[in-house]
């Protein structure tokens, strides 16, 4: 039997406001426990929530960016449940009337094609506090610093058909919220996390299968692994005569398995009702227009512009626009070199390899866009060869200064003096009569050997083009 996977994601992204969604307490991460929670966040009696306007603007900005409807009127509701990190006994969220409805984004698949994924809704809500189990023996600590932090919950349609598509969607959303400046997207700090809803059905069947919800996944790698594990589990279960239960499961990255947490609650279990402490949120047409004007160039627009203006492949364009920082870096290098392809090769090649190796973000790159551009200019004016450039790049990376200073200090300037190159060629030819004979007998590949020998003798500094040309002349 062939199975088809169906996935829908609920992404929680923390909005980058300075203060909480219903109080003036700061949202900064990493403070001493319970130092950033005021009476409202603690759920003390007699206090009232006051909506943070900035959070509403950010949600609206997101709605516009995904081509969704931004509701002129939306309503906050109480979602009732009991948990130690939720002192009020309810979470303020949006239920029947969310602020954003019916949008979509485009994802890129591995074969270069694109697919549109529907976004059902995005609603504003407050985060809960945190239960701390470590450091406490036989007790649990409660930190309410996170309580009341504004979240935008983005709910997708069940449009994804593989773990890879889910990862592509999550990455695209991550890139989008960062482009928009509405979230720092920091996944280690929990500012961007997702629940994955997964089901399987026999290929060709119209109805969806029963889904399980995998909770709180905070890395791209884990989302892929958790979904793949869950798909296998469900297929095995059904094929051995069992039935998938609608339930909430937890992905354990250490054991690489999903475990049942609880059977899935239904909406009625939460006894949702409009929060009488908060007025409905009204967003007027003028507000929408004002917010629309603050929209930056979006990832897809940038991608298409890069492909068109710089003559890049769709793949290259999507890599170079994956984040605003990479895109800005790249454009600043191109501005200096005037060579889009050369610049793209270096940003996607050596630069990103080093960033990966040292686990660094482009914002913390020891080689700035100016430095890379400066070095590429020395390649373009033939001061250094592409091979030496790699050495210069490495030295810049290690903090030895700008390209010109390194080329000077290390004497890396390319040798373009014909007679100096010829002298070395003559020596190599004289020292290797056997290879010369073979070359003349038709073993063309030996040209590489001669190039290598001369380069070695000249410390890699001979101009490669000249060297090749002179060698061929001498050997013929
Ligand atoms: P809830 O409010 O219980 O979490 P929703 O109807 O809002 O349920 O759906 C939550 C998510 O589950 C959405 O992203 C939706 O696309 C996804 N989803 C719904 N049904 C399925 C299914 N059968 N298989 C996979 N995902 C599903
Ligand atoms: Mg849900």
Tab-separated table of C-alpha atoms and ligand atoms in Angstrom:
chain	number	residue	atom	x	y	z
A	1	UNK	CA	0.000	0.000	0.000
A	2	UNK	CA	1.280	3.467	-0.837
A	3	UNK	CA	0.771	6.144	1.791
A	4	UNK	CA	0.548	9.890	1.535
A	5	UNK	CA	1.626	12.184	4.350
A	6	UNK	CA	-0.449	15.248	5.255
A	7	UNK	CA	1.019	17.996	7.416
A	8	UNK	CA	-0.256	21.286	8.810
A	9	UNK	CA	1.926	23.504	11.004
A	10	UNK	CA	1.068	25.864	13.821
A	11	UNK	CA	3.973	28.266	14.303
A	12	UNK	CA	4.339	30.399	17.389
A	13	UNK	CA	6.497	33.403	16.803
A	14	UNK	CA	7.321	35.875	19.529
A	15	UNK	CA	6.675	39.451	18.465
A	16	UNK	CA	9.573	41.867	18.961
A	17	UNK	CA	7.757	44.405	21.123
A	18	UNK	CA	9.597	46.026	24.023
A	19	UNK	CA	6.812	45.294	26.465
A	20	UNK	CA	4.257	42.551	26.951
A	21	UNK	CA	1.017	42.254	25.049
A	22	UNK	CA	-1.222	43.319	27.961
A	23	UNK	CA	1.190	44.972	30.402
A	24	UNK	CA	4.144	47.343	30.565
A	25	UNK	CA	6.610	44.700	31.808
A	26	UNK	CA	9.688	44.224	29.607
A	27	UNK	CA	9.958	41.208	27.288
A	28	UNK	CA	13.745	40.910	27.366
A	29	UNK	CA	15.054	37.365	27.447
A	30	UNK	CA	17.290	35.852	30.108
A	31	UNK	CA	16.564	38.030	33.163
A	32	UNK	CA	16.520	36.647	36.711
A	33	UNK	CA	13.333	34.585	37.195
A	34	UNK	CA	10.238	36.593	38.102
A	35	UNK	CA	11.865	40.005	37.732
A	36	UNK	CA	9.939	40.895	34.553
A	37	UNK	CA	6.423	40.024	35.543
A	38	UNK	CA	4.099	42.677	36.852
A	39	UNK	CA	0.730	42.318	38.600
A	40	UNK	CA	-1.035	41.740	35.263
A	41	UNK	CA	1.341	38.936	34.225
A	42	UNK	CA	1.038	37.371	37.673
A	43	UNK	CA	-2.732	37.308	37.311
A	44	UNK	CA	-3.335	39.182	40.538
A	45	UNK	CA	-6.943	40.124	41.212
A	46	UNK	CA	-8.091	43.649	40.486
A	47	UNK	CA	-5.812	44.342	37.519
A	48	UNK	CA	-6.859	44.859	33.912
A	49	UNK	CA	-5.042	44.060	30.670
A	50	UNK	CA	-4.248	46.940	28.281
A	51	UNK	CA	-3.531	45.942	24.681
A	52	UNK	CA	-0.110	46.764	23.206
A	53	UNK	CA	-0.795	48.625	19.955
A	54	UNK	CA	2.592	47.663	18.518
A	55	UNK	CA	1.700	43.958	18.689
A	56	UNK	CA	-1.445	44.658	16.645
A	57	UNK	CA	0.552	46.610	14.033
A	58	UNK	CA	3.018	43.751	13.725
A	59	UNK	CA	0.275	41.177	13.236
A	60	UNK	CA	-1.326	43.399	10.592
A	61	UNK	CA	2.024	43.818	8.850
A	62	UNK	CA	2.362	40.048	8.722
A	63	UNK	CA	-1.143	39.718	7.311
A	64	UNK	CA	-0.374	42.160	4.510
A	65	UNK	CA	2.888	40.377	3.700
A	66	UNK	CA	1.103	37.036	3.106
A	67	UNK	CA	-1.706	38.577	1.099
A	68	UNK	CA	-4.238	37.844	3.821
A	69	UNK	CA	-7.300	39.643	5.028
A	70	UNK	CA	-6.543	41.838	8.036
A	71	UNK	CA	-9.739	41.901	10.057
A	72	UNK	CA	-11.161	45.337	10.742
A	73	UNK	CA	-12.579	43.858	13.923
A	74	UNK	CA	-11.085	40.997	15.904
A	75	UNK	CA	-11.803	39.715	19.369
A	76	UNK	CA	-9.732	38.410	22.266
A	77	UNK	CA	-11.048	35.310	23.978
A	78	UNK	CA	-10.228	33.412	27.134
A	79	UNK	CA	-8.914	29.904	26.629
A	80	UNK	CA	-9.464	28.257	29.991
A	81	UNK	CA	-7.158	25.618	31.377
A	82	UNK	CA	-5.280	25.013	34.568
A	83	UNK	CA	-1.528	24.851	34.693
A	84	UNK	CA	0.956	26.116	37.306
A	85	UNK	CA	2.624	28.464	34.795
A	86	UNK	CA	-0.720	30.100	33.988
A	87	UNK	CA	-1.782	31.883	37.166
A	88	UNK	CA	-4.960	33.434	35.737
A	89	UNK	CA	-6.362	30.012	34.854
A	90	UNK	CA	-6.841	31.132	31.264
A	91	UNK	CA	-4.744	32.280	28.343
A	92	UNK	CA	-5.850	35.341	26.414
A	93	UNK	CA	-5.929	34.365	22.751
A	94	UNK	CA	-8.092	34.950	19.713
A	95	UNK	CA	-10.565	32.326	18.668
A	96	UNK	CA	-13.556	33.011	16.443
A	97	UNK	CA	-12.386	36.341	15.091
A	98	UNK	CA	-8.618	36.327	14.578
A	99	UNK	CA	-6.766	39.379	13.278
A	100	UNK	CA	-5.412	37.664	10.139
A	101	UNK	CA	-7.240	35.222	7.858
A	102	UNK	CA	-6.655	33.459	4.532
A	103	UNK	CA	-3.185	34.180	3.223
A	104	UNK	CA	-0.481	32.102	1.610
A	105	UNK	CA	3.230	31.837	1.069
A	106	UNK	CA	5.347	30.202	-1.597
A	107	UNK	CA	7.940	27.586	-0.753
A	108	UNK	CA	10.802	26.320	-2.919
A	109	UNK	CA	11.151	22.576	-3.316
A	110	UNK	CA	14.374	20.690	-3.903
A	111	UNK	CA	13.722	20.157	-7.611
A	112	UNK	CA	13.571	23.945	-8.080
A	113	UNK	CA	9.781	24.124	-8.360
A	114	UNK	CA	7.590	26.181	-6.044
A	115	UNK	CA	4.413	25.366	-4.152
A	116	UNK	CA	1.841	27.619	-2.510
A	117	UNK	CA	0.936	26.803	1.086
A	118	UNK	CA	-2.257	28.271	2.496
A	119	UNK	CA	-2.288	30.098	5.807
A	120	UNK	CA	-5.647	29.590	7.463
A	121	UNK	CA	-5.233	32.263	10.108
A	122	UNK	CA	-2.822	34.079	12.378
A	123	UNK	CA	-3.919	35.265	15.767
A	124	UNK	CA	-2.489	37.216	18.667
A	125	UNK	CA	-2.094	35.631	22.058
A	126	UNK	CA	-0.056	35.783	25.223
A	127	UNK	CA	2.628	33.282	26.128
A	128	UNK	CA	2.503	31.349	29.408
A	129	UNK	CA	5.250	31.198	32.046
A	130	UNK	CA	7.828	28.465	32.337
A	131	UNK	CA	8.056	25.517	34.698
A	132	UNK	CA	11.620	24.793	35.818
A	133	UNK	CA	12.297	21.203	36.791
A	134	UNK	CA	16.070	21.268	37.041
A	135	UNK	CA	17.685	22.742	40.170
A	136	UNK	CA	14.652	21.823	42.251
A	137	UNK	CA	14.428	18.583	44.177
A	138	UNK	CA	10.946	17.190	44.485
A	139	UNK	CA	9.568	20.585	43.455
A	140	UNK	CA	8.986	22.624	40.338
A	141	UNK	CA	10.000	26.265	40.029
A	142	UNK	CA	7.806	28.732	38.185
A	143	UNK	CA	9.299	31.611	36.210
A	144	UNK	CA	6.670	34.072	35.010
A	145	UNK	CA	9.011	36.347	33.032
A	146	UNK	CA	7.663	34.891	29.809
A	147	UNK	CA	4.017	35.187	30.870
A	148	UNK	CA	2.276	37.776	28.723
A	149	UNK	CA	4.911	37.858	25.995
A	150	UNK	CA	3.137	38.590	22.691
A	151	UNK	CA	2.889	35.688	20.282
A	152	UNK	CA	1.556	35.449	16.787
A	153	UNK	CA	0.258	31.945	16.131
A	154	UNK	CA	0.339	31.187	12.429
A	155	UNK	CA	-1.839	28.240	11.412
A	156	UNK	CA	-1.278	26.642	8.017
A	157	UNK	CA	-3.687	24.679	5.882
A	158	UNK	CA	-2.934	20.922	5.772
A	159	UNK	CA	-1.154	21.548	2.463
A	160	UNK	CA	2.238	19.945	3.039
A	161	UNK	CA	2.928	16.438	1.818
A	162	UNK	CA	6.380	15.649	3.213
A	163	UNK	CA	8.709	16.539	6.064
A	164	UNK	CA	10.881	18.366	3.543
A	165	UNK	CA	7.975	20.605	2.532
A	166	UNK	CA	7.261	21.300	6.191
A	167	UNK	CA	10.881	22.352	6.733
A	168	UNK	CA	10.795	24.559	3.639
A	169	UNK	CA	7.608	26.201	4.934
A	170	UNK	CA	9.016	26.740	8.390
A	171	UNK	CA	12.219	28.228	6.966
A	172	UNK	CA	10.270	30.516	4.677
A	173	UNK	CA	8.090	31.756	7.545
A	174	UNK	CA	11.180	32.253	9.676
A	175	UNK	CA	12.815	34.298	6.961
A	176	UNK	CA	9.603	36.304	6.454
A	177	UNK	CA	9.066	37.334	10.080
A	178	UNK	CA	12.701	38.422	10.257
A	179	UNK	CA	12.456	40.388	6.994
A	180	UNK	CA	9.417	42.120	8.433
A	181	UNK	CA	11.267	42.863	11.655
A	182	UNK	CA	8.336	41.588	13.697
A	183	UNK	CA	10.335	38.820	15.438
A	184	UNK	CA	13.977	38.041	16.087
A	185	UNK	CA	13.145	34.417	15.240
A	186	UNK	CA	15.629	33.189	17.836
A	187	UNK	CA	14.905	29.485	18.022
A	188	UNK	CA	17.192	28.663	20.959
A	189	UNK	CA	15.350	31.230	23.030
A	190	UNK	CA	11.997	29.849	21.934
A	191	UNK	CA	11.002	32.923	19.903
A	192	UNK	CA	10.068	30.712	16.958
A	193	UNK	CA	8.696	27.218	17.525
A	194	UNK	CA	6.127	24.991	15.934
A	195	UNK	CA	3.588	22.240	16.486
A	196	UNK	CA	3.373	19.805	13.593
A	197	UNK	CA	0.061	18.092	12.827
A	198	UNK	CA	0.732	14.854	10.982
A	199	UNK	CA	-1.528	12.250	9.424
A	200	UNK	CA	-1.275	9.615	6.721
A	201	UNK	CA	-3.797	8.291	4.225
A	202	UNK	CA	-3.724	5.694	1.464
A	203	UNK	CA	-2.590	7.385	-1.731
A	204	UNK	CA	-5.618	8.491	-3.725
A	205	UNK	CA	-7.982	8.637	-0.730
A	206	UNK	CA	-9.801	11.933	-0.425
A	207	UNK	CA	-10.471	12.119	3.296
A	208	UNK	CA	-7.666	12.968	5.652
A	209	UNK	CA	-6.502	10.430	8.193
A	210	UNK	CA	-6.569	11.040	11.942
A	211	UNK	CA	-3.771	13.382	12.969
A	212	UNK	CA	-1.373	13.511	15.852
A	213	UNK	CA	0.007	16.865	16.977
A	214	UNK	CA	3.737	17.017	17.740
A	215	UNK	CA	4.334	19.776	20.264
A	216	UNK	CA	6.952	22.476	20.615
A	217	UNK	CA	9.605	21.753	18.064
A	218	UNK	CA	12.258	24.429	18.004
A	219	UNK	CA	14.657	23.490	15.227
A	220	UNK	CA	14.435	22.857	11.489
A	221	UNK	CA	16.340	19.618	11.900
A	222	UNK	CA	14.029	18.320	14.597
A	223	UNK	CA	10.876	19.154	12.666
A	224	UNK	CA	12.048	16.980	9.797
A	225	UNK	CA	13.100	14.114	12.063
A	226	UNK	CA	10.012	14.266	14.248
A	227	UNK	CA	7.649	14.191	11.260
A	228	UNK	CA	9.501	11.335	9.571
A	229	UNK	CA	9.459	9.350	12.767
A	230	UNK	CA	5.764	10.012	13.309
A	231	UNK	CA	4.849	9.043	9.720
A	232	UNK	CA	6.629	5.709	10.142
A	233	UNK	CA	4.898	5.130	13.459
A	234	UNK	CA	1.456	5.801	12.023
A	235	UNK	CA	1.993	3.619	8.954
A	236	UNK	CA	3.324	0.732	11.072
A	237	UNK	CA	0.411	1.109	13.429
A	238	UNK	CA	-2.238	1.052	10.689
A	239	UNK	CA	-0.580	-1.754	8.755
A	240	UNK	CA	-0.513	-3.917	11.854
A	241	UNK	CA	-4.242	-3.427	12.318
A	242	UNK	CA	-4.171	-0.507	14.788
A	243	UNK	CA	-5.746	2.917	14.630
A	244	UNK	CA	-4.136	6.357	14.984
A	245	UNK	CA	-5.522	8.250	17.974
A	246	UNK	CA	-6.036	11.986	17.854
A	247	UNK	CA	-3.554	13.037	20.484
A	248	UNK	CA	-0.774	15.383	21.418
A	249	UNK	CA	2.689	13.855	21.291
A	250	UNK	CA	6.058	15.067	22.367
A	251	UNK	CA	9.170	14.651	20.242
A	252	UNK	CA	12.169	13.525	22.264
A	253	UNK	CA	15.277	14.531	20.306
A	254	UNK	CA	17.601	12.445	22.495
A	255	UNK	CA	15.709	9.211	22.047
A	256	UNK	CA	14.502	10.164	18.561
A	257	UNK	CA	10.923	9.118	19.187
A	258	UNK	CA	7.523	10.693	19.776
A	259	UNK	CA	5.613	9.921	22.969
A	260	UNK	CA	2.000	10.416	23.851
A	261	UNK	CA	1.446	13.406	26.173
A	262	UNK	CA	-2.319	13.490	26.371
A	263	UNK	CA	-5.328	12.847	24.225
A	264	UNK	CA	-6.134	15.897	22.175
A	265	UNK	CA	-8.508	18.330	23.784
A	266	UNK	CA	-11.392	19.652	21.775
A	267	UNK	CA	-12.071	23.355	21.543
A	268	UNK	CA	-15.071	22.915	23.864
A	269	UNK	CA	-12.757	21.651	26.604
A	270	UNK	CA	-11.299	25.162	26.754
A	271	UNK	CA	-14.622	26.900	27.262
A	272	UNK	CA	-13.614	29.761	25.007
A	273	UNK	CA	-15.524	33.004	25.477
A	274	UNK	CA	-14.816	36.647	24.608
A	275	UNK	CA	-12.648	38.282	27.273
A	276	UNK	CA	-14.872	40.886	28.972
A	277	UNK	CA	-11.763	42.832	30.089
A	278	UNK	CA	-10.774	43.719	26.541
A	279	UNK	CA	-12.570	45.669	23.846
A	280	UNK	CA	-12.695	44.259	20.322
A	281	UNK	CA	-9.657	45.352	18.284
A	282	UNK	CA	-10.470	47.725	15.472
A	283	UNK	CA	-8.047	48.246	12.622
A	284	UNK	CA	-9.100	51.046	10.285
A	285	UNK	CA	-8.378	51.406	6.602
A	286	UNK	CA	-5.966	54.309	7.336
A	287	UNK	CA	-4.049	52.086	9.753
A	288	UNK	CA	-3.739	49.418	7.097
A	289	UNK	CA	-2.428	51.928	4.562
A	290	UNK	CA	0.048	53.336	7.071
A	291	UNK	CA	1.307	49.823	7.866
A	292	UNK	CA	1.441	48.841	4.205
A	293	UNK	CA	3.896	51.689	3.638
A	294	UNK	CA	6.269	50.189	6.208
A	295	UNK	CA	6.512	46.860	4.360
A	296	UNK	CA	10.056	46.172	3.206
A	297	UNK	CA	10.892	44.357	-0.020
A	298	UNK	CA	9.698	40.823	0.747
A	299	UNK	CA	11.784	37.653	0.292
A	300	UNK	CA	10.022	36.551	-2.906
A	301	UNK	CA	10.156	40.007	-4.478
A	302	UNK	CA	13.832	40.187	-3.652
A	303	UNK	CA	14.421	36.726	-5.040
A	304	UNK	CA	12.786	37.574	-8.349
A	305	UNK	CA	14.660	40.869	-8.550
A	306	UNK	CA	17.995	39.151	-7.853
A	307	UNK	CA	17.322	36.540	-10.548
A	308	UNK	CA	16.388	39.226	-13.062
A	309	UNK	CA	18.825	42.035	-12.265
A	310	UNK	CA	21.858	39.918	-11.494
A	311	UNK	CA	21.185	37.094	-13.949
A	312	UNK	CA	21.278	34.502	-11.168
A	313	UNK	CA	19.603	31.094	-11.237
A	314	UNK	CA	16.439	30.772	-9.147
A	315	UNK	CA	18.377	28.555	-6.776
A	316	UNK	CA	21.204	31.055	-6.286
A	317	UNK	CA	18.700	33.876	-5.921
A	318	UNK	CA	16.785	32.029	-3.232
A	319	UNK	CA	19.958	31.173	-1.284
A	320	UNK	CA	21.128	34.788	-1.448
A	321	UNK	CA	17.784	36.129	-0.262
A	322	UNK	CA	17.237	33.558	2.491
A	323	UNK	CA	17.794	36.351	4.983
A	324	UNK	CA	17.859	40.101	4.735
A	325	UNK	CA	21.411	40.103	6.118
A	326	UNK	CA	22.746	37.784	3.407
A	327	UNK	CA	20.946	39.754	0.705
A	328	UNK	CA	22.340	43.084	1.953
A	329	UNK	CA	25.840	41.634	2.230
A	330	UNK	CA	25.672	40.265	-1.292
A	331	UNK	CA	24.375	43.493	-2.806
A	332	UNK	CA	27.080	45.465	-1.096
A	333	UNK	CA	29.770	43.147	-2.556
A	334	UNK	CA	28.240	43.416	-6.026
A	335	UNK	CA	28.247	47.178	-5.777
A	336	UNK	CA	32.015	47.095	-5.399
A	337	UNK	CA	32.887	44.412	-7.936
A	338	UNK	CA	30.208	44.994	-10.555
A	339	UNK	CA	30.372	41.223	-11.111
A	340	UNK	CA	27.216	39.465	-9.891
A	341	UNK	CA	28.357	35.916	-10.629
A	342	UNK	CA	31.817	36.266	-9.062
A	343	UNK	CA	30.294	37.872	-5.976
A	344	UNK	CA	27.627	35.167	-5.713
A	345	UNK	CA	30.247	32.412	-5.954
A	346	UNK	CA	32.231	33.859	-3.080
A	347	UNK	CA	29.276	34.608	-0.820
A	348	UNK	CA	27.700	31.176	-1.398
A	349	UNK	CA	31.062	29.394	-1.524
A	350	UNK	CA	33.967	30.353	0.719
A	351	UNK	CA	32.083	32.795	2.914
A	352	UNK	CA	29.192	30.491	3.763
A	353	UNK	CA	31.548	27.522	4.199
A	354	UNK	CA	33.504	29.464	6.810
A	355	UNK	CA	30.350	30.721	8.508
A	356	UNK	CA	29.150	27.125	8.709
A	357	UNK	CA	32.481	25.832	9.944
A	358	UNK	CA	32.657	28.372	12.752
A	359	UNK	CA	28.907	28.314	13.387
A	360	UNK	CA	28.598	32.051	12.851
A	361	UNK	CA	25.840	34.292	11.545
A	362	UNK	CA	26.640	36.546	8.626
A	363	UNK	CA	26.172	39.529	10.958
A	364	UNK	CA	29.182	38.296	12.937
A	365	UNK	CA	31.349	37.500	9.925
A	366	UNK	CA	34.959	38.587	10.555
A	367	UNK	CA	35.113	39.387	6.818
A	368	UNK	CA	32.780	42.301	6.092
A	369	UNK	CA	31.182	42.894	2.706
A	370	UNK	CA	33.670	45.744	2.170
A	371	UNK	CA	36.593	43.463	2.872
A	372	UNK	CA	35.367	40.743	0.521
A	373	UNK	CA	34.625	43.312	-2.190
A	374	UNK	CA	38.103	44.799	-1.717
A	375	UNK	CA	39.713	41.420	-2.182
A	376	UNK	CA	37.660	40.546	-5.260
A	377	UNK	CA	38.770	43.802	-6.853
A	378	UNK	CA	42.378	42.620	-6.505
A	379	UNK	CA	41.381	39.437	-8.336
A	380	UNK	CA	39.697	41.436	-11.043
A	381	UNK	CA	42.739	43.644	-11.641
A	382	UNK	CA	44.974	40.549	-11.692
A	383	UNK	CA	46.948	41.435	-8.585
A	384	UNK	CA	46.122	37.981	-7.221
A	385	UNK	CA	44.881	34.742	-8.733
A	386	UNK	CA	41.755	32.906	-7.618
A	387	UNK	CA	43.904	30.393	-5.768
A	388	UNK	CA	45.832	33.032	-3.836
A	389	UNK	CA	42.534	34.751	-3.122
A	390	UNK	CA	41.558	31.755	-1.020
A	391	UNK	CA	44.687	32.265	1.048
A	392	UNK	CA	43.973	35.993	1.402
A	393	UNK	CA	40.388	35.251	2.397
A	394	UNK	CA	41.508	32.839	5.084
A	395	UNK	CA	43.933	35.450	6.453
A	396	UNK	CA	41.165	38.101	6.504
A	397	UNK	CA	38.955	35.617	8.300
A	398	UNK	CA	41.675	35.141	10.911
A	399	UNK	CA	41.786	38.855	11.579
A	400	UNK	CA	44.993	39.702	9.735
A	401	UNK	CA	43.536	42.841	8.160
A	402	UNK	CA	42.218	43.898	4.765
A	403	UNK	CA	43.198	42.239	1.486
A	404	UNK	CA	45.697	44.881	0.339
A	405	UNK	CA	47.617	44.774	3.613
A	406	UNK	CA	47.742	40.967	3.546
A	407	UNK	CA	48.878	40.834	-0.079
A	408	UNK	CA	51.646	43.311	0.761
A	409	UNK	CA	52.741	41.765	4.004
A	410	UNK	CA	52.818	38.206	2.674
A	411	UNK	CA	54.198	39.142	-0.748
A	412	UNK	CA	51.282	37.465	-2.509
A	413	UNK	CA	51.227	39.738	-5.502
A	414	UNK	CA	50.865	37.726	-8.639
A	415	UNK	CA	53.922	37.403	-10.920
A	416	UNK	CA	53.044	38.555	-14.413
A	417	UNK	CA	56.615	39.055	-15.562
A	418	UNK	CA	56.870	36.767	-18.633
A	419	UNK	CA	60.604	36.209	-18.398
A	420	UNK	CA	60.418	35.184	-14.746
A	421	UNK	CA	57.700	32.631	-15.511
A	422	UNK	CA	59.571	31.393	-18.583
A	423	UNK	CA	62.735	30.858	-16.561
A	424	UNK	CA	60.887	28.558	-14.176
A	425	UNK	CA	59.210	26.720	-17.031
A	426	UNK	CA	62.597	26.048	-18.613
A	427	UNK	CA	63.880	24.626	-15.359
A	428	UNK	CA	60.896	22.314	-14.903
A	429	UNK	CA	61.156	21.086	-18.489
A	430	UNK	CA	64.875	20.372	-18.071
A	431	UNK	CA	64.275	18.471	-14.826
A	432	UNK	CA	61.477	16.263	-16.165
A	433	UNK	CA	62.514	14.863	-19.557
A	434	UNK	CA	60.392	11.710	-19.067
A	435	UNK	CA	57.157	13.625	-18.610
A	436	UNK	CA	58.015	15.910	-21.522
A	437	UNK	CA	58.377	12.893	-23.750
A	438	UNK	CA	55.037	11.447	-22.622
A	439	UNK	CA	53.311	14.783	-23.099
A	440	UNK	CA	54.668	15.074	-26.629
A	441	UNK	CA	53.515	11.507	-27.289
A	442	UNK	CA	49.954	12.655	-26.646
A	443	UNK	CA	49.390	12.465	-22.867
A	444	UNK	CA	47.780	15.906	-22.715
A	445	UNK	CA	46.722	15.537	-19.137
A	446	UNK	CA	50.329	15.987	-18.047
A	447	UNK	CA	49.896	19.733	-18.570
A	448	UNK	CA	48.497	19.821	-15.050
A	449	UNK	CA	51.677	18.288	-13.713
A	450	UNK	CA	53.836	20.990	-15.332
A	451	UNK	CA	51.558	23.784	-14.147
A	452	UNK	CA	51.751	22.345	-10.639
A	453	UNK	CA	55.558	22.158	-10.674
A	454	UNK	CA	56.014	25.718	-11.908
A	455	UNK	CA	53.407	27.039	-9.452
A	456	UNK	CA	55.142	25.231	-6.627
A	457	UNK	CA	58.486	26.716	-7.585
A	458	UNK	CA	56.920	30.192	-7.722
A	459	UNK	CA	54.991	29.908	-4.442
A	460	UNK	CA	51.668	29.776	-6.247
A	461	UNK	CA	52.054	33.348	-7.466
A	462	UNK	CA	52.433	32.925	-11.214
A	463	UNK	CA	49.520	34.324	-13.177
A	464	UNK	CA	47.686	31.097	-14.086
A	465	UNK	CA	46.528	32.281	-17.506
A	466	UNK	CA	49.968	33.396	-18.561
A	467	UNK	CA	51.590	30.286	-17.167
A	468	UNK	CA	49.276	28.010	-19.133
A	469	UNK	CA	49.825	29.848	-22.327
A	470	UNK	CA	53.617	29.983	-22.005
A	471	UNK	CA	53.821	26.326	-21.017
A	472	UNK	CA	51.845	25.138	-24.016
A	473	UNK	CA	54.024	27.204	-26.310
A	474	UNK	CA	57.232	25.830	-24.810
A	475	UNK	CA	56.056	22.226	-24.908
A	476	UNK	CA	54.770	22.220	-28.441
B	1	LIG	P1	-6.709	22.678	16.673
B	1	LIG	O1	-7.344	23.986	16.938
B	1	LIG	O2	-7.326	21.543	17.383
B	1	LIG	O3	-5.220	22.684	16.833
B	1	LIG	P2	-7.108	23.111	13.844
B	1	LIG	O4	-8.286	22.673	13.060
B	1	LIG	O5	-6.937	24.547	14.093
B	1	LIG	O6	-7.036	22.273	15.160
B	1	LIG	O7	-5.863	22.597	13.054
B	1	LIG	C1	-4.614	22.720	13.522
B	1	LIG	C2	-3.613	22.349	12.429
B	1	LIG	O8	-3.767	20.996	12.042
B	1	LIG	C3	-3.730	23.149	11.169
B	1	LIG	O9	-2.446	23.566	10.797
B	1	LIG	C4	-4.302	22.176	10.151
B	1	LIG	O10	-3.806	22.438	8.863
B	1	LIG	C5	-3.772	20.865	10.652
B	1	LIG	N1	-4.585	19.698	10.307
B	1	LIG	C6	-5.918	19.576	10.423
B	1	LIG	N2	-6.311	18.348	10.062
B	1	LIG	C7	-5.179	17.649	9.710
B	1	LIG	C8	-4.933	16.308	9.263
B	1	LIG	N3	-5.906	15.410	9.112
B	1	LIG	N4	-3.652	15.970	9.007
B	1	LIG	C9	-2.660	16.842	9.182
B	1	LIG	N5	-2.839	18.109	9.597
B	1	LIG	C10	-4.086	18.519	9.871
B	2	LIG	MG1	-3.633	23.703	17.787
